[in-house]
Coordinates of C-alpha atoms in Angstrom, one line a residue:
X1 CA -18.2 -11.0 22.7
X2 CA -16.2 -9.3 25.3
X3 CA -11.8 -8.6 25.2
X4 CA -9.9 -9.3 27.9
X5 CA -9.7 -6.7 30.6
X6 CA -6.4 -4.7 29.1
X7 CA -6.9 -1.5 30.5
X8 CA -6.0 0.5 33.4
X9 CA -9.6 1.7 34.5
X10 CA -10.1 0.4 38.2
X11 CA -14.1 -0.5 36.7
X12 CA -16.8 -2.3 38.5
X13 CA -14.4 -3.9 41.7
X14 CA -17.1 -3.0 44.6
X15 CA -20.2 -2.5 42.3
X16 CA -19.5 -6.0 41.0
X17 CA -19.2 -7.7 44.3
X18 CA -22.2 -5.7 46.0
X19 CA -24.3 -6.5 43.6
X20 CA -23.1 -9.9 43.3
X21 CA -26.1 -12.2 45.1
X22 CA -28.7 -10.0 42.8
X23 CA -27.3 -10.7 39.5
X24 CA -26.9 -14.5 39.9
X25 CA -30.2 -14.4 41.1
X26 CA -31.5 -13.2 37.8
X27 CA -29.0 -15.3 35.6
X28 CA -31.1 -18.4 37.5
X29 CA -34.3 -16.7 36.4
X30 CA -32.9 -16.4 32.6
X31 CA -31.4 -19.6 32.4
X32 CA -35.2 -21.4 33.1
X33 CA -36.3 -19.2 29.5
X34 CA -36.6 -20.6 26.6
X35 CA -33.4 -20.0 24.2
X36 CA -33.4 -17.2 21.5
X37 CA -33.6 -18.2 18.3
X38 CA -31.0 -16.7 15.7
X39 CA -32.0 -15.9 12.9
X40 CA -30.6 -14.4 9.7
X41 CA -26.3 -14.0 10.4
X42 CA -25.2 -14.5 13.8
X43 CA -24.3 -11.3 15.8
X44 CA -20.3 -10.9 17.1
X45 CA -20.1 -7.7 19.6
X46 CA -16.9 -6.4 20.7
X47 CA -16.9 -4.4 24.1
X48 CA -13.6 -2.2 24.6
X49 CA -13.5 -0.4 27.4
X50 CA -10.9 2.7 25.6
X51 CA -10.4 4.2 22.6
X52 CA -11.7 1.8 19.8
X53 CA -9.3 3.2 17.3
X54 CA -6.5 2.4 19.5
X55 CA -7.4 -1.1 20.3
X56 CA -5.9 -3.2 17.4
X57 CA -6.4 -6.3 18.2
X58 CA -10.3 -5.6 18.7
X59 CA -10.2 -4.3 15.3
X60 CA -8.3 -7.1 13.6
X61 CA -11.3 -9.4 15.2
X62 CA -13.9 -7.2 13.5
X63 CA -12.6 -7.6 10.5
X64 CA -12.1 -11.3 10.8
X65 CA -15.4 -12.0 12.1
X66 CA -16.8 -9.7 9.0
X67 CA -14.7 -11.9 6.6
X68 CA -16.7 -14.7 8.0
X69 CA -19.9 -13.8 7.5
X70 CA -20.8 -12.5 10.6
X71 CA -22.3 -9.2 11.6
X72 CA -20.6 -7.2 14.1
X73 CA -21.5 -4.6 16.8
X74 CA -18.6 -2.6 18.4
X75 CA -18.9 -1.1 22.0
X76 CA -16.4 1.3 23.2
X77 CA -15.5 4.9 23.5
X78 CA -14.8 7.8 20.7
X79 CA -11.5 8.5 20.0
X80 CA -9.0 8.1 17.0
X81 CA -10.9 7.3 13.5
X82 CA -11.4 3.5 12.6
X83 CA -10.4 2.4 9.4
X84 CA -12.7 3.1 6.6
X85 CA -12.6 -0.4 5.9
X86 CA -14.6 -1.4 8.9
X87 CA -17.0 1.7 8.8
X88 CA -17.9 1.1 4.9
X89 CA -18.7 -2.3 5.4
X90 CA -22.3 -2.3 6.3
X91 CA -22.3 -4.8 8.7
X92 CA -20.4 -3.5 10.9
X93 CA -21.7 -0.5 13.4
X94 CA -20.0 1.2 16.2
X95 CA -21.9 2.4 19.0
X96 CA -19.9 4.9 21.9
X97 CA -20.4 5.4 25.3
X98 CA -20.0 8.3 27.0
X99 CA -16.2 8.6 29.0
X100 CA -16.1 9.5 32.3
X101 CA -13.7 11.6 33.7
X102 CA -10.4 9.9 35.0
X103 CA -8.7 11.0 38.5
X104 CA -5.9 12.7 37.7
X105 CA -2.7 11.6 37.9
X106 CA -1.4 12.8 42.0
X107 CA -5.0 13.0 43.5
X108 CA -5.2 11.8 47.2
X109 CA -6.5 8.4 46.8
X110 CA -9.3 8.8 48.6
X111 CA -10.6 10.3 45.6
X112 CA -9.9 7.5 43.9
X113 CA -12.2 5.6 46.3
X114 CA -15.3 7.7 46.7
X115 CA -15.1 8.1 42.1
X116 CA -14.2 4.4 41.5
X117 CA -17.4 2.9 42.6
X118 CA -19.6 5.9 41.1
X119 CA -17.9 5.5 37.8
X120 CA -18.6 1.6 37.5
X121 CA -22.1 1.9 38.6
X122 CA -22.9 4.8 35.2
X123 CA -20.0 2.7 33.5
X124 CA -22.3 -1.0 34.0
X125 CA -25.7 1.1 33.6
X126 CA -24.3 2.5 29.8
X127 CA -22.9 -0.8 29.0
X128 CA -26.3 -2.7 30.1
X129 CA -28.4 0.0 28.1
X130 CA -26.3 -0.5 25.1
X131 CA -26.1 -4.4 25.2
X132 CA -30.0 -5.0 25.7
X133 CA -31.2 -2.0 23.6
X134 CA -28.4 -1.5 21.0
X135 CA -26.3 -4.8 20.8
X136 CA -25.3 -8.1 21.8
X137 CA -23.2 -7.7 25.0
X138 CA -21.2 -5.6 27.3
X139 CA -17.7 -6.6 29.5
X140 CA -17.6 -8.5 32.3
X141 CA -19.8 -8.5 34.9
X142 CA -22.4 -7.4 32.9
X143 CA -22.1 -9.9 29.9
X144 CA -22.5 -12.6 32.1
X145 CA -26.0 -10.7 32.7
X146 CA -26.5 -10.0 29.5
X147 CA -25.7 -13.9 28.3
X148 CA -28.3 -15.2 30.7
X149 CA -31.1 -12.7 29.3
X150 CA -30.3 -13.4 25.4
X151 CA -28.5 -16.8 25.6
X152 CA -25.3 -15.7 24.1
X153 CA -22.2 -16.9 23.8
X154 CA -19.3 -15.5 25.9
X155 CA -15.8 -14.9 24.8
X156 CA -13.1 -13.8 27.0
X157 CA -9.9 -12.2 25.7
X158 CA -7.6 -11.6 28.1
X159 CA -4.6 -9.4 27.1
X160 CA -3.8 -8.4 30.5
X161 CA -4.9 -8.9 34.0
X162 CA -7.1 -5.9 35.6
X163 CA -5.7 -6.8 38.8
X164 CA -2.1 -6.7 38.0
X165 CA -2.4 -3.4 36.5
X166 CA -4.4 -2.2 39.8
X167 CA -1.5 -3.6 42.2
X168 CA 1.0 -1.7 40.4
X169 CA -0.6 1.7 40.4
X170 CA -1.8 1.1 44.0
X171 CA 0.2 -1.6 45.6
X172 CA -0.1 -5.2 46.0
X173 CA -1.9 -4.9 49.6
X174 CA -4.6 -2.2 48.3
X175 CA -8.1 -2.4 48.4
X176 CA -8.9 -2.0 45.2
X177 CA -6.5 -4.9 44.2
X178 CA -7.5 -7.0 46.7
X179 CA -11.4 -6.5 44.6
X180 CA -10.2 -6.3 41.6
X181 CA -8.7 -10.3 42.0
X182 CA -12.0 -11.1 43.3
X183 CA -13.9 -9.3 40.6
X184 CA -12.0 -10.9 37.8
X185 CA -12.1 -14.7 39.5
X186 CA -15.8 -14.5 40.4
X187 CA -17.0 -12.9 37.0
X188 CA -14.4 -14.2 34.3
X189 CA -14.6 -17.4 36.0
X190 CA -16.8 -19.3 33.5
X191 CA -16.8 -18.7 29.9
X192 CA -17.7 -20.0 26.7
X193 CA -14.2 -19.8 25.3
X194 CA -11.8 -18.1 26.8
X195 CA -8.9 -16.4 24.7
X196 CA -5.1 -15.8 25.8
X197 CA -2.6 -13.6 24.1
X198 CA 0.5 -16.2 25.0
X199 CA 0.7 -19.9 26.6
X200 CA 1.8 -18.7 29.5
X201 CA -1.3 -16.4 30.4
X202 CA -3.5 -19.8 29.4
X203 CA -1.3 -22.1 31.7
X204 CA -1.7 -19.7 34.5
X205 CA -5.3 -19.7 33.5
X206 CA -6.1 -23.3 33.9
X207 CA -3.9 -23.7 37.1
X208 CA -4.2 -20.7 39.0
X209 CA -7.9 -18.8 38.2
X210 CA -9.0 -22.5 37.5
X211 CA -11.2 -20.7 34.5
X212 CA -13.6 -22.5 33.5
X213 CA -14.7 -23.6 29.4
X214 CA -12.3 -23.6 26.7
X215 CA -8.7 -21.6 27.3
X216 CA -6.7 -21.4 23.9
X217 CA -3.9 -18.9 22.8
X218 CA -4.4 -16.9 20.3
X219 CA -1.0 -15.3 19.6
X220 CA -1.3 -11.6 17.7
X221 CA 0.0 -11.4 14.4
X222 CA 0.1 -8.2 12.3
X223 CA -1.9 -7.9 9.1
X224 CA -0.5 -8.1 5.7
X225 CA -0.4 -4.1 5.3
X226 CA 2.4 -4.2 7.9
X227 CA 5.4 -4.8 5.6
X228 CA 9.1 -3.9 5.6
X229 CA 9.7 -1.2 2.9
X230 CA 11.8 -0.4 -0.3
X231 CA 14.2 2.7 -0.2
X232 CA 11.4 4.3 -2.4
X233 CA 9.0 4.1 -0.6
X234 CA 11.1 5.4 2.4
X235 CA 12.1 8.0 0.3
X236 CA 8.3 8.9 -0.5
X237 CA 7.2 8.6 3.0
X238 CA 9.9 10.8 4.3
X239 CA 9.7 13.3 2.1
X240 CA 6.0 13.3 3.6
X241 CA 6.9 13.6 7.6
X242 CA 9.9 15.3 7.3
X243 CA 11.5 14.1 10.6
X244 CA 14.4 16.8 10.3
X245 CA 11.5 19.1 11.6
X246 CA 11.0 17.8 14.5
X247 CA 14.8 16.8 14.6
X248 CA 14.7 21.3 14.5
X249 CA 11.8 21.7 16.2
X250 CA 13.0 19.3 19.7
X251 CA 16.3 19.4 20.0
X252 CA 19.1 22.2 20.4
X253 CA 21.7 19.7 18.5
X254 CA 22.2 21.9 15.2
X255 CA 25.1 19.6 14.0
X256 CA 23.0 16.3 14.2
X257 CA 21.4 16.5 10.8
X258 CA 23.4 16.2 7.8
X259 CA 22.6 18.9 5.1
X260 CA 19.4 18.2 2.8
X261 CA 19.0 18.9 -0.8
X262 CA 16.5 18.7 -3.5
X263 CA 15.1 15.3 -3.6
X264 CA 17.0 14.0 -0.5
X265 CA 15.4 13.2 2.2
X266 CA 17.4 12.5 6.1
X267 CA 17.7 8.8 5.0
X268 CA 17.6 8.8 1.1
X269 CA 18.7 10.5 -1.8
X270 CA 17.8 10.5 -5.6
X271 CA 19.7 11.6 -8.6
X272 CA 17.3 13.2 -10.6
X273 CA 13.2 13.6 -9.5
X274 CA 12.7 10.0 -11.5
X275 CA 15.8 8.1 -10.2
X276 CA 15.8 5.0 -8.0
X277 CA 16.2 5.9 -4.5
X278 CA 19.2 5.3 -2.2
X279 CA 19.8 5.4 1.5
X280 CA 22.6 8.3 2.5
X281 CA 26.0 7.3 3.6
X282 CA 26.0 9.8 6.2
X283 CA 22.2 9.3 7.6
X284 CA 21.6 8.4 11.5
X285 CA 20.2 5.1 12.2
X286 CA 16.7 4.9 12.6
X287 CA 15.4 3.9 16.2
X288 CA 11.6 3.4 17.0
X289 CA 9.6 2.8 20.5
X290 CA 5.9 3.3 20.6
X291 CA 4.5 3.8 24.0
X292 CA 1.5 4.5 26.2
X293 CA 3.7 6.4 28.4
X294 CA 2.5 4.8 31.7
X295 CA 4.3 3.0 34.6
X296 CA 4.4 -0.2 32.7
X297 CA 7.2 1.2 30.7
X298 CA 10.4 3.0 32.5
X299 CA 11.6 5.2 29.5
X300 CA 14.5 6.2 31.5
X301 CA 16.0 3.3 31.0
X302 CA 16.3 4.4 27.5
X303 CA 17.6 7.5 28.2
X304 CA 20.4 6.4 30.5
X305 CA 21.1 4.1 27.3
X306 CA 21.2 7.0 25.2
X307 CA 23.7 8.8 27.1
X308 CA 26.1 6.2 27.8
X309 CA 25.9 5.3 24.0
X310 CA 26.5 9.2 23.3
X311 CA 29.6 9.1 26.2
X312 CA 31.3 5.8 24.2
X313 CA 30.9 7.8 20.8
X314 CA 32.6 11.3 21.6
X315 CA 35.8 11.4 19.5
X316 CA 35.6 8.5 18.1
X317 CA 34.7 9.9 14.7
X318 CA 32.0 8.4 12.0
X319 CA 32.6 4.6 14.1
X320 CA 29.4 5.5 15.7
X321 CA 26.1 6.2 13.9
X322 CA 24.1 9.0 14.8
X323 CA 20.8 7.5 16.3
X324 CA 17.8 9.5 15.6
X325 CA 15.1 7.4 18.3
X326 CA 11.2 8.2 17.6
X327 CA 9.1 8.0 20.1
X328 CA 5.2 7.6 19.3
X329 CA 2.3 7.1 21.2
X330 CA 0.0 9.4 24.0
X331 CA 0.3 8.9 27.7
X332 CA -0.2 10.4 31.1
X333 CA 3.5 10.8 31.6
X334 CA 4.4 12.3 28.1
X335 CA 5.3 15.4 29.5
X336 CA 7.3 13.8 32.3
X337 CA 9.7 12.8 29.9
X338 CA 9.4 15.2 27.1
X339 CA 11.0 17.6 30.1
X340 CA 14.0 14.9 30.8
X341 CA 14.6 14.4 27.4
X342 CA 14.7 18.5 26.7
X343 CA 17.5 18.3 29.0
X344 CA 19.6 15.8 27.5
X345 CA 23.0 17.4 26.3
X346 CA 23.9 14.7 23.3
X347 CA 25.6 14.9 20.1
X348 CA 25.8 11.6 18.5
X349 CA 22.0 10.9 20.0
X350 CA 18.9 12.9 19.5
X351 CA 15.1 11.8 20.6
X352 CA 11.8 12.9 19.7
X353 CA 8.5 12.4 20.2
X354 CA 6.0 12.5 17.7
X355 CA 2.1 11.2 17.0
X356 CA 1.7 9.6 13.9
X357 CA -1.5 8.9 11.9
X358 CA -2.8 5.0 12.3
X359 CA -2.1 4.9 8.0
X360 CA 1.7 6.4 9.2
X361 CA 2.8 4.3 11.7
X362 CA 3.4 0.8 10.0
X363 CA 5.5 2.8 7.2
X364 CA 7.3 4.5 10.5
X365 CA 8.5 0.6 11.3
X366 CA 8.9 -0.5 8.2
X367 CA 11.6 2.8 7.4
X368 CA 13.0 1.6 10.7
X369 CA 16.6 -0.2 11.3
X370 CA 15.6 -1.4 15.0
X371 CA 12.5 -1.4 17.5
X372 CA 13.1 -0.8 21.3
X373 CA 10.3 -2.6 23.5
X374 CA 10.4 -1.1 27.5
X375 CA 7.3 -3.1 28.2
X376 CA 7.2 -4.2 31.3
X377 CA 4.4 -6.8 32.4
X378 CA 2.4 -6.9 35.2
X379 CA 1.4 -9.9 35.5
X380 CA 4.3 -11.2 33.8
X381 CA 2.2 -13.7 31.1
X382 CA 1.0 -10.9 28.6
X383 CA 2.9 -10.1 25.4
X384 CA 3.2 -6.4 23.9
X385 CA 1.7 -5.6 20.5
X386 CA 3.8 -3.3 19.4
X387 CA 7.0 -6.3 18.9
X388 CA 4.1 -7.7 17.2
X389 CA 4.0 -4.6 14.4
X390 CA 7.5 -4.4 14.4
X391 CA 8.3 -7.8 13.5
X392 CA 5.3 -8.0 11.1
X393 CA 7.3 -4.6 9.1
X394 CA 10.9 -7.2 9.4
X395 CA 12.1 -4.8 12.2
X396 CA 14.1 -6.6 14.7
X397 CA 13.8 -5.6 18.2
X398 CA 15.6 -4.9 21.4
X399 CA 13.0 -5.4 24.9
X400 CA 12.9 -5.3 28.0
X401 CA 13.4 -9.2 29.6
X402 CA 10.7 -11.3 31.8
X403 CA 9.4 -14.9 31.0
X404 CA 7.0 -14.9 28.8
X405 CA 8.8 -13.1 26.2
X406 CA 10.6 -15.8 25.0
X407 CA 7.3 -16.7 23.4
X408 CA 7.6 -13.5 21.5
X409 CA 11.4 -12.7 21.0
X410 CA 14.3 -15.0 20.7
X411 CA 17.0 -13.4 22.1
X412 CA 20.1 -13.3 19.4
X413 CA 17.7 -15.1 16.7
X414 CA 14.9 -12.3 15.8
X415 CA 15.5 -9.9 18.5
X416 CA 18.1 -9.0 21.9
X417 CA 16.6 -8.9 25.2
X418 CA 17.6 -6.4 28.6
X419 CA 17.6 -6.1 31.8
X420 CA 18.9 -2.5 32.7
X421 CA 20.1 0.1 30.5
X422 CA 23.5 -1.2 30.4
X423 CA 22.7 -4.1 28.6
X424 CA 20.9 -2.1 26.0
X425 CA 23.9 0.2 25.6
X426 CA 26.3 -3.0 24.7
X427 CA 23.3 -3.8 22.5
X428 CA 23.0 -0.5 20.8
X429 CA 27.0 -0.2 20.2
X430 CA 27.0 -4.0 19.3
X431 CA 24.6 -2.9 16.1
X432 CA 25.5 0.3 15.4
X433 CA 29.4 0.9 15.6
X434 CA 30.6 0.3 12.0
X435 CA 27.0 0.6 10.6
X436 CA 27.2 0.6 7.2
X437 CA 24.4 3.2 6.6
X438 CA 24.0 2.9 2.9
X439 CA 24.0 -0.5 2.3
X440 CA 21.4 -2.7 4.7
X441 CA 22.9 -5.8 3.8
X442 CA 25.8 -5.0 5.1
X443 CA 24.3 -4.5 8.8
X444 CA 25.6 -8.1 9.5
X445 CA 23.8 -8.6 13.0
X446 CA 20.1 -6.3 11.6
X447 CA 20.3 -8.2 8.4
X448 CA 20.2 -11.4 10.5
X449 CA 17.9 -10.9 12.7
X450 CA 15.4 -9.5 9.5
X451 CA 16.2 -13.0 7.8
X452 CA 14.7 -14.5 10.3
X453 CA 11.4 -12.2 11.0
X454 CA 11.0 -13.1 7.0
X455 CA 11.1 -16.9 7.6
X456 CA 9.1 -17.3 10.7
X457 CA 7.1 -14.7 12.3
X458 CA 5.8 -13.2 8.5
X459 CA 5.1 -16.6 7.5
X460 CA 1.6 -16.2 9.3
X461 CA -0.4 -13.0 9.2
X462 CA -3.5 -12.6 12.1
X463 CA -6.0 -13.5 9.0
X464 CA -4.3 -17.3 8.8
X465 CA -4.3 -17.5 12.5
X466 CA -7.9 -16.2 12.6
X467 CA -8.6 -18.9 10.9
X468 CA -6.5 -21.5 12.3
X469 CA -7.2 -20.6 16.1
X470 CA -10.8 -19.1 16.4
X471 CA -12.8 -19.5 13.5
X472 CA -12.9 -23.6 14.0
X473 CA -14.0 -22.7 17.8
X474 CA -16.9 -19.7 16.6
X475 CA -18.2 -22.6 14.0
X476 CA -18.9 -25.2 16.6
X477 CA -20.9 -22.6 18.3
X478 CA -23.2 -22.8 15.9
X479 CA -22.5 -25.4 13.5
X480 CA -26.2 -25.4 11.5
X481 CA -25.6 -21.9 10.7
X482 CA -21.7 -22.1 9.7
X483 CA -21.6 -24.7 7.6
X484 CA -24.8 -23.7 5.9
X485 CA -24.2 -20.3 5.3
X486 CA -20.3 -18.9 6.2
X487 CA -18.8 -21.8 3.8
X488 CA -21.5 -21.2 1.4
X489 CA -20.5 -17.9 1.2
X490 CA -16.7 -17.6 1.8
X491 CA -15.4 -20.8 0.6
X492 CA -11.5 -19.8 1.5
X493 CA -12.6 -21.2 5.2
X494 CA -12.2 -24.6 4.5
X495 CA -8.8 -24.7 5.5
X496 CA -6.9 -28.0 6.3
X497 CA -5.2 -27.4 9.0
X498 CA -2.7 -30.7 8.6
X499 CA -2.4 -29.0 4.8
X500 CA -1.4 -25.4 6.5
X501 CA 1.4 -27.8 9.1
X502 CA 2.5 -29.4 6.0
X503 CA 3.6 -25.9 4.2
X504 CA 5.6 -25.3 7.4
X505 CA 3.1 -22.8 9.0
X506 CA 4.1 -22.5 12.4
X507 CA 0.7 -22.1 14.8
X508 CA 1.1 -24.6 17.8
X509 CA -0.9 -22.2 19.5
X510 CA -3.3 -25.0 21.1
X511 CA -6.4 -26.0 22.7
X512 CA -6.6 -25.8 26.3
X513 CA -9.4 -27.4 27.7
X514 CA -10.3 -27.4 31.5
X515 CA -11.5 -31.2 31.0
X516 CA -8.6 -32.5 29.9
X517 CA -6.6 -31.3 32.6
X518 CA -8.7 -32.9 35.2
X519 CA -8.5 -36.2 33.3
X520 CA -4.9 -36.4 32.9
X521 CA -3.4 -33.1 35.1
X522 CA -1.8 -31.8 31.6
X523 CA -2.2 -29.3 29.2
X524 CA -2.7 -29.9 25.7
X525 CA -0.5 -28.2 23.6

């Protein structure tokens, strides 16, 4: 199975195309061998060309596809741990290729022209090796190789467009994204199913790649460990991270942090070690953006924000809260901003950067009074994960506006939405001037907006929409085998989907398929 092509490695453009005439000649050559026969339980590979620990979504389909009975093969490179409960399970196995080095960031792009091709030559060589020696199947180009030697199944998920991502690091008339488009037309143009992250991305799918086989959305969800926490377990986990350190440790702001006993924490307090916790009257509210630090996101948007909320709250007393914003994630341009936000001269505002551990970060959102979203599509038909973990921890968001958002985040129901840092100022004064810090149900417009994460977006976790969206498309694959052995075994898959409507499950995330848009020029929804 192969993931959508979500990253910003420029990989296999001119390789691809060059060696395009030889590889269909050998997919003609497979195709006249006889099928493989499966035997035993079915194989489900995941290729990810990144970090495997940081690719979420890949990880939330190993675990569904091991729920399911399958076994399942992971392709990708070494970098943050997985979770234990993937790497205990011994059906699942990991196998890493080797990275190869990036161009840095400012390089002529020459460079960039004489690596590139080099890079996606060992890149496709590695990927082959591991796919016909180790497991099932490698990304893109190769796959399509690799399905007509072993008769596999392909499986596209597309987060992202590689050629969007191309045109905005390189511009729209480049080379390389002039390739790229062709690359991802000619080999992600046909197969078995092909998955979308919103409706738009499959629309555009259908109309404008003209993809061909199945194209169904499969919306993320966040799993049931990403929850919305008690003032205990805030308490706990704070008293863990101790934010006022790096509160100390990043910014020159001494009068920022309000003075911290024994057992209080910068957001709770308890009367004795054994008492019930409580959130402080006098805490700053708790702001939280996770980012990759690329160009996708403009983070000085948020810092022009920050300073005209700081401007509005000078002398105006305790009617502002103090915002504390955290920051998480790794990037090329960390540093960029790290130095702008070192300069910042604020006193009602202080930001910091930090880099939580993957167990850390859902109990970072689910502490948190708002999420701030500067993701900035692309191609303007993906959707970011991160609004996907906040909402799944009840954390109502404030991002960054284009159309297919609206998919995502209701502006005014679950969530506001911006277009320049203006608008997120109003926003940020509009939830946070008269904040009643010690009482969340009080925060009239937050409390809200968490209502409605509760009674909509939580209602369905990825596992149900595993199972509503791709499991009944996986079983047709290979009916025999699924209905013989996966029900056997894991009876809790014969769901009834008119059942899971009827309980007011909302998952329209449709079928898409490229026939019935030629029979009646619409698309089923």
């Amino acid at each position: 199975m192969d993931h959508g092509l979500d990253t910003s490695d420029l990989r296999a453009a001119m390789f691809g195309l060059a060696f395009m005439v030889l590889f269909r000649f050998i997919g003609y050559l497979a195709t006249k061998a006889p099928k493989v026969s499966h035997l035993g339980r079915p194989g489900f590979c995941l290729v990810v060309l990144g970090d495997i620990g940081r690719s979420p979504r890949m990880l939330l389909h190993a675990q569904s596809a091991l729920d399911a009975g399958y076994r399942v093969d992971i392709i990708g490179y070494k970098g943050s741990p997985l979770p234990e409960q993937l790497t205990n399970n011994p059906s699942f196995q990991a196998y890493y290729l080797r990275e190869l080095p990036r161009v840095s960031e400012g390089m002529p792009k020459i460079v960039y022209y004489i690596w590139a091709p080099i890079k996606a030559t060992l890149l496709a060589w590695s990927l082959f090796y591991a796919a016909m020696f180790g497991v099932a199947a490698p990304d893109v180009f190769v796959v399509q190789i690799v399905n007509w030697l072993r008769q596999r199944h392909l499986v596209i998920d597309w987060h992202n467009y590689g050629a969007s991502i191309v045109a905005q690091r390189l511009g729209q008339k480049s080379l390389f994204a002039k390739f790229t488009r062709i690359y991802e037309k000619v080999w992600g143009y046909k197969a078995t199913i092909h998955l979308t992250v919103s409706r738009a991305m499959a629309r555009d799918l259908l109309y404008i790649h003209e993809k061909r086989g199945k194209v169904t959305t499969l919306h993320d969800r966040a799993p049931e460990s990403f929850r919305r926490l008690n003032a205990d377990e805030i308490h706990e986990f704070m008293d863990k991270i101790k934010l006022e350190k790096l509160v100390k440790e990043q910014s020159l702001n001494s009068s920022f942090l309000p003075s911290i006993a024994a057992h209080q924490t910068l957001f709770t307090e308890k009367k004795s070690a054994n008492g019930p916790a409580t959130f402080r009257a006098d805490r700053p509210a708790l702001i939280v953006s996770s980012t990759s630090w690329t160009e996708e996101e403009d983070f000085s948007l948020l810092l022009d924000a920050a300073k005209q909320y700081d401007d509005m709250a000078k002398g105006q007393g305790k009617a502002f809260a103090k915002l504390l914003f955290v920051i998480t994630g790794k990037g090329p341009m960390k540093q960029q901003y790290e130095e702008k936000i070192s300069k910042l001269d604020l006193e009602h505002v202080v930001i910091v950067t930090a880099w939580l551990a993957a167990e850390d970060y859902p109990l970072l959102l689910g502490s948190a009074d708002l999420g701030v979203c500067l993701h900035k599509s692309t191609s303007g038909v993906d959707l970011p994960m991160k609004i996907v973990d906040m909402f799944g921890c009840g954390l109502p968001v404030c991002a960054f506006k284009y159309e297919a958002l609206s998919e995502l985040v209701q502006a005014k129901s679950n969530g506001l939405v911006f277009e320049d840092a203006t608008e997120l100022r109003i926003q940020l004064v509009g939830l946070f001037k008269g904040f009643v810090a010690e009482d969340p149900e009080q925060q009239v417009q937050l409390e809200k907006m968490r209502d409605v994460i509760k009674n909509g977006f939580q209602r369905v976790r990825w596992s149900e929409n595993w199972n509503m969206v791709f499991w009944p498309l996986l079983r047709n694959l290979d009916k025999t085998w699924a209905d013989a052995q996966i029900f056997a075994e894991n009876p809790k898959y014969t769901i009834n989907p008119r059942l899971v409507m009827q309980e007011g499950y909302d998952i329209d995330d449709g079928l898409y398929e490229e026939e019935d848009e030629e029979e009646d020029g619409q698309v089923n929804e």
